[in-house]
Coordinates of N, CA and C in Angstrom, one line a residue:
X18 N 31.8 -9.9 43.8 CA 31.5 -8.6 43.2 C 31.5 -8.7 41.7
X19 N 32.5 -9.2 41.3 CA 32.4 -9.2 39.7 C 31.5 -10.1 38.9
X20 N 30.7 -11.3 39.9 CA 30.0 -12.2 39.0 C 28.3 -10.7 39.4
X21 N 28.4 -9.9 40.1 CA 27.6 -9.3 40.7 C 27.4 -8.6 39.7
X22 N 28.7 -7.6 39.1 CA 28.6 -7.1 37.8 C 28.4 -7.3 36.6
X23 N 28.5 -8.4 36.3 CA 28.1 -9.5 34.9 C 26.5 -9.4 34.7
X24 N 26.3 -10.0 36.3 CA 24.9 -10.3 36.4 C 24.3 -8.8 36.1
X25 N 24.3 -8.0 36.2 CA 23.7 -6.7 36.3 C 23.6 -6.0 34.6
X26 N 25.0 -6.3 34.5 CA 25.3 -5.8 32.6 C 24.1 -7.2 31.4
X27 N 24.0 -8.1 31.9 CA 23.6 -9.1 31.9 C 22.1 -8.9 31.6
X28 N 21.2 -8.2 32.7 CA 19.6 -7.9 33.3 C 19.8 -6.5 32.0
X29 N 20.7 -6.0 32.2 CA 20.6 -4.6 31.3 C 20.6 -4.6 29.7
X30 N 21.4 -5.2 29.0 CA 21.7 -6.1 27.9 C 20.0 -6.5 27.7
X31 N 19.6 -7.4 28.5 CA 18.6 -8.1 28.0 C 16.9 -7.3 28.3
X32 N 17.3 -6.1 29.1 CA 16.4 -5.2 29.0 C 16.1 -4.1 27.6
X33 N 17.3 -3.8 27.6 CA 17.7 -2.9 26.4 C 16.9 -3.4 25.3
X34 N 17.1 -5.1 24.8 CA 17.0 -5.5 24.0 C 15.5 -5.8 23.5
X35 N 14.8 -6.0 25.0 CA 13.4 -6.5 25.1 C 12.9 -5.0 24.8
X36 N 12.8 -3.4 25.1 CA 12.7 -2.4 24.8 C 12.4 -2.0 23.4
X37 N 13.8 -2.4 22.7 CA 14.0 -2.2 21.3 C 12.8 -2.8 20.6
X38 N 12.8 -4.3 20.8 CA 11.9 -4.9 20.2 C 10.0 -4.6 20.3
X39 N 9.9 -4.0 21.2 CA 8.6 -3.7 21.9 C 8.7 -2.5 21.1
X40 N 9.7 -1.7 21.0 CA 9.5 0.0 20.4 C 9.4 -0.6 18.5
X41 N 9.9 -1.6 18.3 CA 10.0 -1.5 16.7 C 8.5 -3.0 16.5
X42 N 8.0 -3.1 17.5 CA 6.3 -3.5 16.7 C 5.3 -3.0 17.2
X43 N 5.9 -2.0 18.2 CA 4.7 -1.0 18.3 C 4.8 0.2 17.1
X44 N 6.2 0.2 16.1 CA 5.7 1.0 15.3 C 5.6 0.3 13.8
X45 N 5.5 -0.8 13.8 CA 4.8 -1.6 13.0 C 3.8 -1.5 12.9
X46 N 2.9 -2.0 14.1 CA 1.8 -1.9 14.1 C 0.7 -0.8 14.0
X47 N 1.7 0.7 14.1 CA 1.2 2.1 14.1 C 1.2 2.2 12.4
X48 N 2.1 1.7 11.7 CA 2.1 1.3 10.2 C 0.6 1.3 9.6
X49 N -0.1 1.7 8.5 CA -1.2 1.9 8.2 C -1.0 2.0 7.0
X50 N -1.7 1.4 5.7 CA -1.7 1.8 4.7 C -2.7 3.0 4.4
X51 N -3.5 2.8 5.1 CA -4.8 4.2 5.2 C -4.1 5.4 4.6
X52 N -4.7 6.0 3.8 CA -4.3 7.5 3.6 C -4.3 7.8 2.1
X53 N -3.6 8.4 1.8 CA -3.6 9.3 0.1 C -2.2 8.9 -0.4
X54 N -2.2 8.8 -1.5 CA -1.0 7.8 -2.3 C -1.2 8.2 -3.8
X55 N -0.1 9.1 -3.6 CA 0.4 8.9 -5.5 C 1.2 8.5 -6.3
X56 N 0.0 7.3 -7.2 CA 0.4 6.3 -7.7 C 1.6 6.8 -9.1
X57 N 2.6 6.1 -9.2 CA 4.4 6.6 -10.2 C 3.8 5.5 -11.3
X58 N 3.3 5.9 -12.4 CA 3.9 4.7 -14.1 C 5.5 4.2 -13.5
X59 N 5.7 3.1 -13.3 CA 6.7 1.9 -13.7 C 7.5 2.5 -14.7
X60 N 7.2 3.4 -15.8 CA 7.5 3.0 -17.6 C 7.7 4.3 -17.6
X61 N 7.1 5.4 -17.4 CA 7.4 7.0 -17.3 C 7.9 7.9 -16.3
X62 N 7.7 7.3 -15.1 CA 8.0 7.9 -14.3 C 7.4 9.0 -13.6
X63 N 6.2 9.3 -14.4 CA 5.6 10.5 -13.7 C 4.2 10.0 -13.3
X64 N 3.5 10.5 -12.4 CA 2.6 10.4 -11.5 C 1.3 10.3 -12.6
X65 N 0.3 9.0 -12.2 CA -0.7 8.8 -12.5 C -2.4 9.1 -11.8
X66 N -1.8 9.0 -10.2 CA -3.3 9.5 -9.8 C -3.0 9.3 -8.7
X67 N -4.3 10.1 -7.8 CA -3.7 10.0 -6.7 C -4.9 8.4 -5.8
X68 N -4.9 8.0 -5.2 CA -5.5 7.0 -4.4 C -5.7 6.8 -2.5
X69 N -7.0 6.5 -2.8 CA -7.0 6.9 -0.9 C -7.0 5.6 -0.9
X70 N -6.8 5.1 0.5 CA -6.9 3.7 0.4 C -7.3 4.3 2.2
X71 N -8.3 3.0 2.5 CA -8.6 2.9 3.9 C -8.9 1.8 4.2
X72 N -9.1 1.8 5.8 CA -9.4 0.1 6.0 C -10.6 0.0 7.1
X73 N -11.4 -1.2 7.1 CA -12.5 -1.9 7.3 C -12.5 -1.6 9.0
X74 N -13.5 -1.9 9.5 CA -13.2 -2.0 11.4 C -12.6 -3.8 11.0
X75 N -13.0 -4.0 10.4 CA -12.6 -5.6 10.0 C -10.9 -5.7 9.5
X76 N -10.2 -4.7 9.5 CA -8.6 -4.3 9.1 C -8.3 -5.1 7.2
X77 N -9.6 -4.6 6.9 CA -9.7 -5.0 5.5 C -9.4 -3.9 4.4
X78 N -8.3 -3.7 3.6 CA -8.2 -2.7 3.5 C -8.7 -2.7 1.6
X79 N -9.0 -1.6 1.2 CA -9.1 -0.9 0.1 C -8.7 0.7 -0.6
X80 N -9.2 1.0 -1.5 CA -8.7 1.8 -2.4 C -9.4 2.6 -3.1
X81 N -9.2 3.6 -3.3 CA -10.8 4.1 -4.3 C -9.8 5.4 -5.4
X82 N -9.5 5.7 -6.7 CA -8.4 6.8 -7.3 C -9.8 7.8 -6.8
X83 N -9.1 9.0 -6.5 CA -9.2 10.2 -6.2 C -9.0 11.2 -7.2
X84 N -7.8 11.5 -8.2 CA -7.9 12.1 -8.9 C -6.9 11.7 -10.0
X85 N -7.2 12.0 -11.0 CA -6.0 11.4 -12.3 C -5.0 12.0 -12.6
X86 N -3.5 11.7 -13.0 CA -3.2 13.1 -13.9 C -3.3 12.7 -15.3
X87 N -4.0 13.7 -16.0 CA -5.0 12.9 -17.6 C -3.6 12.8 -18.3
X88 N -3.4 11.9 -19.1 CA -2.3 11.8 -21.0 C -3.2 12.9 -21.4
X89 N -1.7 13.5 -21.9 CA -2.1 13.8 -23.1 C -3.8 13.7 -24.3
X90 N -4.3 14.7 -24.0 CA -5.3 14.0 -25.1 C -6.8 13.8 -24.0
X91 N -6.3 13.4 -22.7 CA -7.5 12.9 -21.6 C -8.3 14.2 -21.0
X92 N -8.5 14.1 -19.9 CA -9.3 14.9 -18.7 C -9.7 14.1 -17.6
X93 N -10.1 14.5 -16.5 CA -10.5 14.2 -15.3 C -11.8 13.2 -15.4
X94 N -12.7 13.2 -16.5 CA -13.4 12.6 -16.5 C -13.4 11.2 -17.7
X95 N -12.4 10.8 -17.5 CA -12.2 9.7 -18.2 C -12.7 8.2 -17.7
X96 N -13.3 7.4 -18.4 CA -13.7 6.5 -18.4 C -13.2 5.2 -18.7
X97 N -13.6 4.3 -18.1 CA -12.8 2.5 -18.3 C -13.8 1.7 -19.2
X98 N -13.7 2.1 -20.7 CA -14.2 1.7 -21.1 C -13.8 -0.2 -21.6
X99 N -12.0 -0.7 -20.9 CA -12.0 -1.9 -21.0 C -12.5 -2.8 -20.1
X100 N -13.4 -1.6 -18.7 CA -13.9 -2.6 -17.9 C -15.0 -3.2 -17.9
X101 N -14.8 -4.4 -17.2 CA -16.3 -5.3 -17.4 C -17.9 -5.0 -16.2
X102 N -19.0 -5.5 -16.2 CA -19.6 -5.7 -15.5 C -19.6 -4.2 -15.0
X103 N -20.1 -3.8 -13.6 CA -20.7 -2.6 -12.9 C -19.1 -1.2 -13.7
X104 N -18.5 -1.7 -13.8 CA -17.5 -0.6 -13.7 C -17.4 -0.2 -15.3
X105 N -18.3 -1.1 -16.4 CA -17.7 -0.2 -17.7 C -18.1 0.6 -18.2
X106 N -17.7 1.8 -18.7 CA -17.8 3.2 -18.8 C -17.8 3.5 -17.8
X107 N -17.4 3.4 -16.8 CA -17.9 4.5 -15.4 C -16.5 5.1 -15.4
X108 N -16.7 6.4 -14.2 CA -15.7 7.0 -14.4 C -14.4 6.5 -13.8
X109 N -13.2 6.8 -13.9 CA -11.9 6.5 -13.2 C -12.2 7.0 -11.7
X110 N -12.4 7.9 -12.1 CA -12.1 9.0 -10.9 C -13.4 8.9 -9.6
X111 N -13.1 7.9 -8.7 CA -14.3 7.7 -7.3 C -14.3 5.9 -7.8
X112 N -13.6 5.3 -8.5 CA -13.3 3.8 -8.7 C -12.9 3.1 -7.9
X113 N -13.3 1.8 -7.1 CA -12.4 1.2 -5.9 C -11.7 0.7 -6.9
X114 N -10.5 0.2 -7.3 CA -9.6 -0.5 -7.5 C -8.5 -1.3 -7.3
X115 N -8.9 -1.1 -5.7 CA -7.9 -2.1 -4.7 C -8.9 -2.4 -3.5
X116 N -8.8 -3.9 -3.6 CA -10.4 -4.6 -2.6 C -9.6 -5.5 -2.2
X117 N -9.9 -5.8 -0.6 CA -10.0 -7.3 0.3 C -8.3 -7.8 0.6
X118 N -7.8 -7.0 0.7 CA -6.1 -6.6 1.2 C -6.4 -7.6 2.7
X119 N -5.8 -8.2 3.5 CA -6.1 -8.6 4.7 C -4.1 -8.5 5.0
X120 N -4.3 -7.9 6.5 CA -3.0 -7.9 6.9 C -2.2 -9.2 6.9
X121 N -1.4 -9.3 6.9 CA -0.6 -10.5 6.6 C -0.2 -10.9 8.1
X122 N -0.2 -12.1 8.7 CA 0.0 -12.8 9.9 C 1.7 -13.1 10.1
X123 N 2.7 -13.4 8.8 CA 3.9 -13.1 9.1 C 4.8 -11.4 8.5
X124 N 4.3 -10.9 8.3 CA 4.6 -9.5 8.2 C 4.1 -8.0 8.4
X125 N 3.9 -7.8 9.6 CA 3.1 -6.6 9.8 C 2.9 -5.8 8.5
X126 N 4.3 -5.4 8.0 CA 4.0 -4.4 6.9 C 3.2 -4.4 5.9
X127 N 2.4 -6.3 5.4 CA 2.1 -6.0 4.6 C 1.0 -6.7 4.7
X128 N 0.2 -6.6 3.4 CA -1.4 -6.9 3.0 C -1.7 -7.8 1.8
X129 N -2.0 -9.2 1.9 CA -2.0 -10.3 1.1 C -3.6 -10.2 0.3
X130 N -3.4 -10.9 -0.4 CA -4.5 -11.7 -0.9 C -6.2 -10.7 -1.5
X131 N -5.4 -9.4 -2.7 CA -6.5 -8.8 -2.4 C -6.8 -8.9 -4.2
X132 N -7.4 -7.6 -5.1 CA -7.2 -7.8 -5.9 C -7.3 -6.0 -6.7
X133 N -6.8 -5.8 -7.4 CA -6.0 -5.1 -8.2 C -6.7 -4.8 -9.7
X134 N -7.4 -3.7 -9.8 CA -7.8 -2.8 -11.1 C -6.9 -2.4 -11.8
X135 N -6.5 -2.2 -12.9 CA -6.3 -1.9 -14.2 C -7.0 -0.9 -15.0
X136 N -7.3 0.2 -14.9 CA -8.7 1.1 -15.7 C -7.9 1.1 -16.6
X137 N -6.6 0.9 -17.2 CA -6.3 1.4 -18.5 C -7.0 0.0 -19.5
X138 N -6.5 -1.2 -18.8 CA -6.8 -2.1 -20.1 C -8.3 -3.1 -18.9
X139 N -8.4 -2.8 -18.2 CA -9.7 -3.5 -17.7 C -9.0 -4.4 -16.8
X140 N -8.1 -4.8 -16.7 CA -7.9 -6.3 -16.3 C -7.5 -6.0 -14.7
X141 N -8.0 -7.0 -14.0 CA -8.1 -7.3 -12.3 C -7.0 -8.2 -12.2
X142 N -5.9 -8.0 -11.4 CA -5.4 -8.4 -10.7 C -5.2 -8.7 -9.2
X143 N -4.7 -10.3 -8.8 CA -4.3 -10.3 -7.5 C -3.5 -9.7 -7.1
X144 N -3.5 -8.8 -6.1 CA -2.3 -8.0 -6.0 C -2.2 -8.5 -4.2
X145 N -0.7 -7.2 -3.6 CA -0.1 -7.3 -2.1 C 0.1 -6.4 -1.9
X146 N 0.4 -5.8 -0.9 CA 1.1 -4.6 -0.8 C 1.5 -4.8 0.2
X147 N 2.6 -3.4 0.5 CA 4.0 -3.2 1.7 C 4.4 -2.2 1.5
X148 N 4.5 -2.1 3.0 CA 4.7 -0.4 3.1 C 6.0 -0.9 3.7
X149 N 6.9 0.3 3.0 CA 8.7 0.7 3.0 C 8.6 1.7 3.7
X150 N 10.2 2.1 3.6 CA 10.8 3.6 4.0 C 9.7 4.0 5.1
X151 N 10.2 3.3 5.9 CA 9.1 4.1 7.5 C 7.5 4.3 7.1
X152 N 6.9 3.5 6.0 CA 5.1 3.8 5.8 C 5.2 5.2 4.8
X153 N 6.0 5.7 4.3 CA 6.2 6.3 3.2 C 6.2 6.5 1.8
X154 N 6.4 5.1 1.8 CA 5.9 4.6 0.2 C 5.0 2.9 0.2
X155 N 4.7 2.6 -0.9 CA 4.0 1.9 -0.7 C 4.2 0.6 -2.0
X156 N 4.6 -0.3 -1.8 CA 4.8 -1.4 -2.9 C 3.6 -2.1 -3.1
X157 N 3.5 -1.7 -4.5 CA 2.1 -2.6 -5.1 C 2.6 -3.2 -5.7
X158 N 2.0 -4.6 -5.5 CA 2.2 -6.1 -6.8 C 0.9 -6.4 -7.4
X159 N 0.9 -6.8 -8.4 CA -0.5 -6.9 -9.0 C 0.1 -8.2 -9.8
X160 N -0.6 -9.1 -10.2 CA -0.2 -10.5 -10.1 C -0.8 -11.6 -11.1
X161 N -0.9 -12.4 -11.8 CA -1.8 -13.5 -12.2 C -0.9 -15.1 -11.5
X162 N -1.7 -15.2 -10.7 CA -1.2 -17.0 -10.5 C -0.3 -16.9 -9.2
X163 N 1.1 -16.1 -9.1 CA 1.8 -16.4 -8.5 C 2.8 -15.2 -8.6
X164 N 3.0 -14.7 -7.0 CA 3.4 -13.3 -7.3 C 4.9 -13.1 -7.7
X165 N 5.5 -14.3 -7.7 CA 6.4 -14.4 -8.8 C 6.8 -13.7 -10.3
X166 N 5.3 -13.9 -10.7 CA 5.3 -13.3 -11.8 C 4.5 -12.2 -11.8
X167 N 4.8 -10.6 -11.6 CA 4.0 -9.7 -11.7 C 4.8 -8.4 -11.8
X168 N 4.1 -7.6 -11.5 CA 4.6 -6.2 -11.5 C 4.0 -5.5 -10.5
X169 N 5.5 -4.9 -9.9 CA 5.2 -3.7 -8.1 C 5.7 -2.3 -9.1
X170 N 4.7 -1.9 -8.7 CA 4.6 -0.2 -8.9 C 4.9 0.5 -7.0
X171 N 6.0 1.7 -7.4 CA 5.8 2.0 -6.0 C 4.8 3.4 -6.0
X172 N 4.6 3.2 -4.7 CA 3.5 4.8 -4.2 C 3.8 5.5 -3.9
X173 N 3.4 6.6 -3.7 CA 4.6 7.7 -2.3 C 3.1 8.4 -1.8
X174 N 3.5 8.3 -0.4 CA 2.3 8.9 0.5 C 2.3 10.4 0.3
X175 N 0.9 11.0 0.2 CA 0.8 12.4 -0.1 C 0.4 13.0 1.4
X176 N 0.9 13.5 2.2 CA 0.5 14.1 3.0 C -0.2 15.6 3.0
X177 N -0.3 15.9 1.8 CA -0.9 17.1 1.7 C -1.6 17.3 0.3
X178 N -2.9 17.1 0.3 CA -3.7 16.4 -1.3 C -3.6 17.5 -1.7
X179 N -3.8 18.7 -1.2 CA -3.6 20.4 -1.8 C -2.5 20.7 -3.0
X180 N -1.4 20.3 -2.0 CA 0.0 19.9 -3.3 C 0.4 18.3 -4.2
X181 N -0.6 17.8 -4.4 CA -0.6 16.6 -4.5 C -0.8 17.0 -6.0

């Protein structure tokens, strides 16, 4: 009787366990960077713009700013005048500036190997991203060489662009 009970706590234990694991990559994989994101300055702390980011049927994801909040001095229609090629002078605002993200093979949460706009000073970076706090926020790295050396700005998901 009691190897009976072992065995049973045993089957249960290892059910429990197999559950848990099934319930936390099925919400991994419900994990989406898709959606609206307001991007925080690093250096000031207050909100720079907001950003949609969506992804490919090919689970390739990108970025396009949606709306700015202007410096001092700006407006809504401000332009990148440090960027190169198709993008200089054009406006900020309807700009992809996050291209070719591919989900990552050892970590659901995140998205490797893409690359990363700059409209203040022009400059492209390799960037990564990862979604935190339950897909809530959003860690951006933007990169040269090795992500060692770079800088993660975090996101915070807008669920309501009206109060955004």
């Amino acid at each position: 009787m009691r190897k009976l009970n072992l065995f049973l706590v045993a089957i249960a234990v290892f059910f429990m366990q197999s559950t848990a694991f099934a319930a936390s990559d099925s919400q991994a994989a419900a994990l989406t960077p898709a959606g609206f994101w307001k991007t925080i300055d690093d250096v000031t702390g207050k909100p720079k713009a907001i950003v949609q980011l969506w992804e490919t049927p090919d689970k390739i994801v990108f970025g396009r700013v949606l709306k700015i909040f202007p410096r001092p001095g700006h407006d809504q229609n401000e332009v990148c005048v440090a960027c190169d090629g198709d993008k200089h002078n054009k406006r900020v605002v309807g700009m992809v500036i996050l291209e070719n993200l591919k989900q990552s093979t050892d970590d659901r949460a995140s998205w490797t190997g893409g690359k990363i706009l700059d409209p203040k000073n022009g400059k492209t970076y390799q960037s990564n991203i990862r979604l935190v706090d339950n897909g809530r926020k959003l860690d951006v790295k933007g990169y040269i060489g090795t992500p060692l050396f770079g800088r993660t700005q975090t996101w915070v998901r807008v669920a309501d662009l009206e109060k955004a």
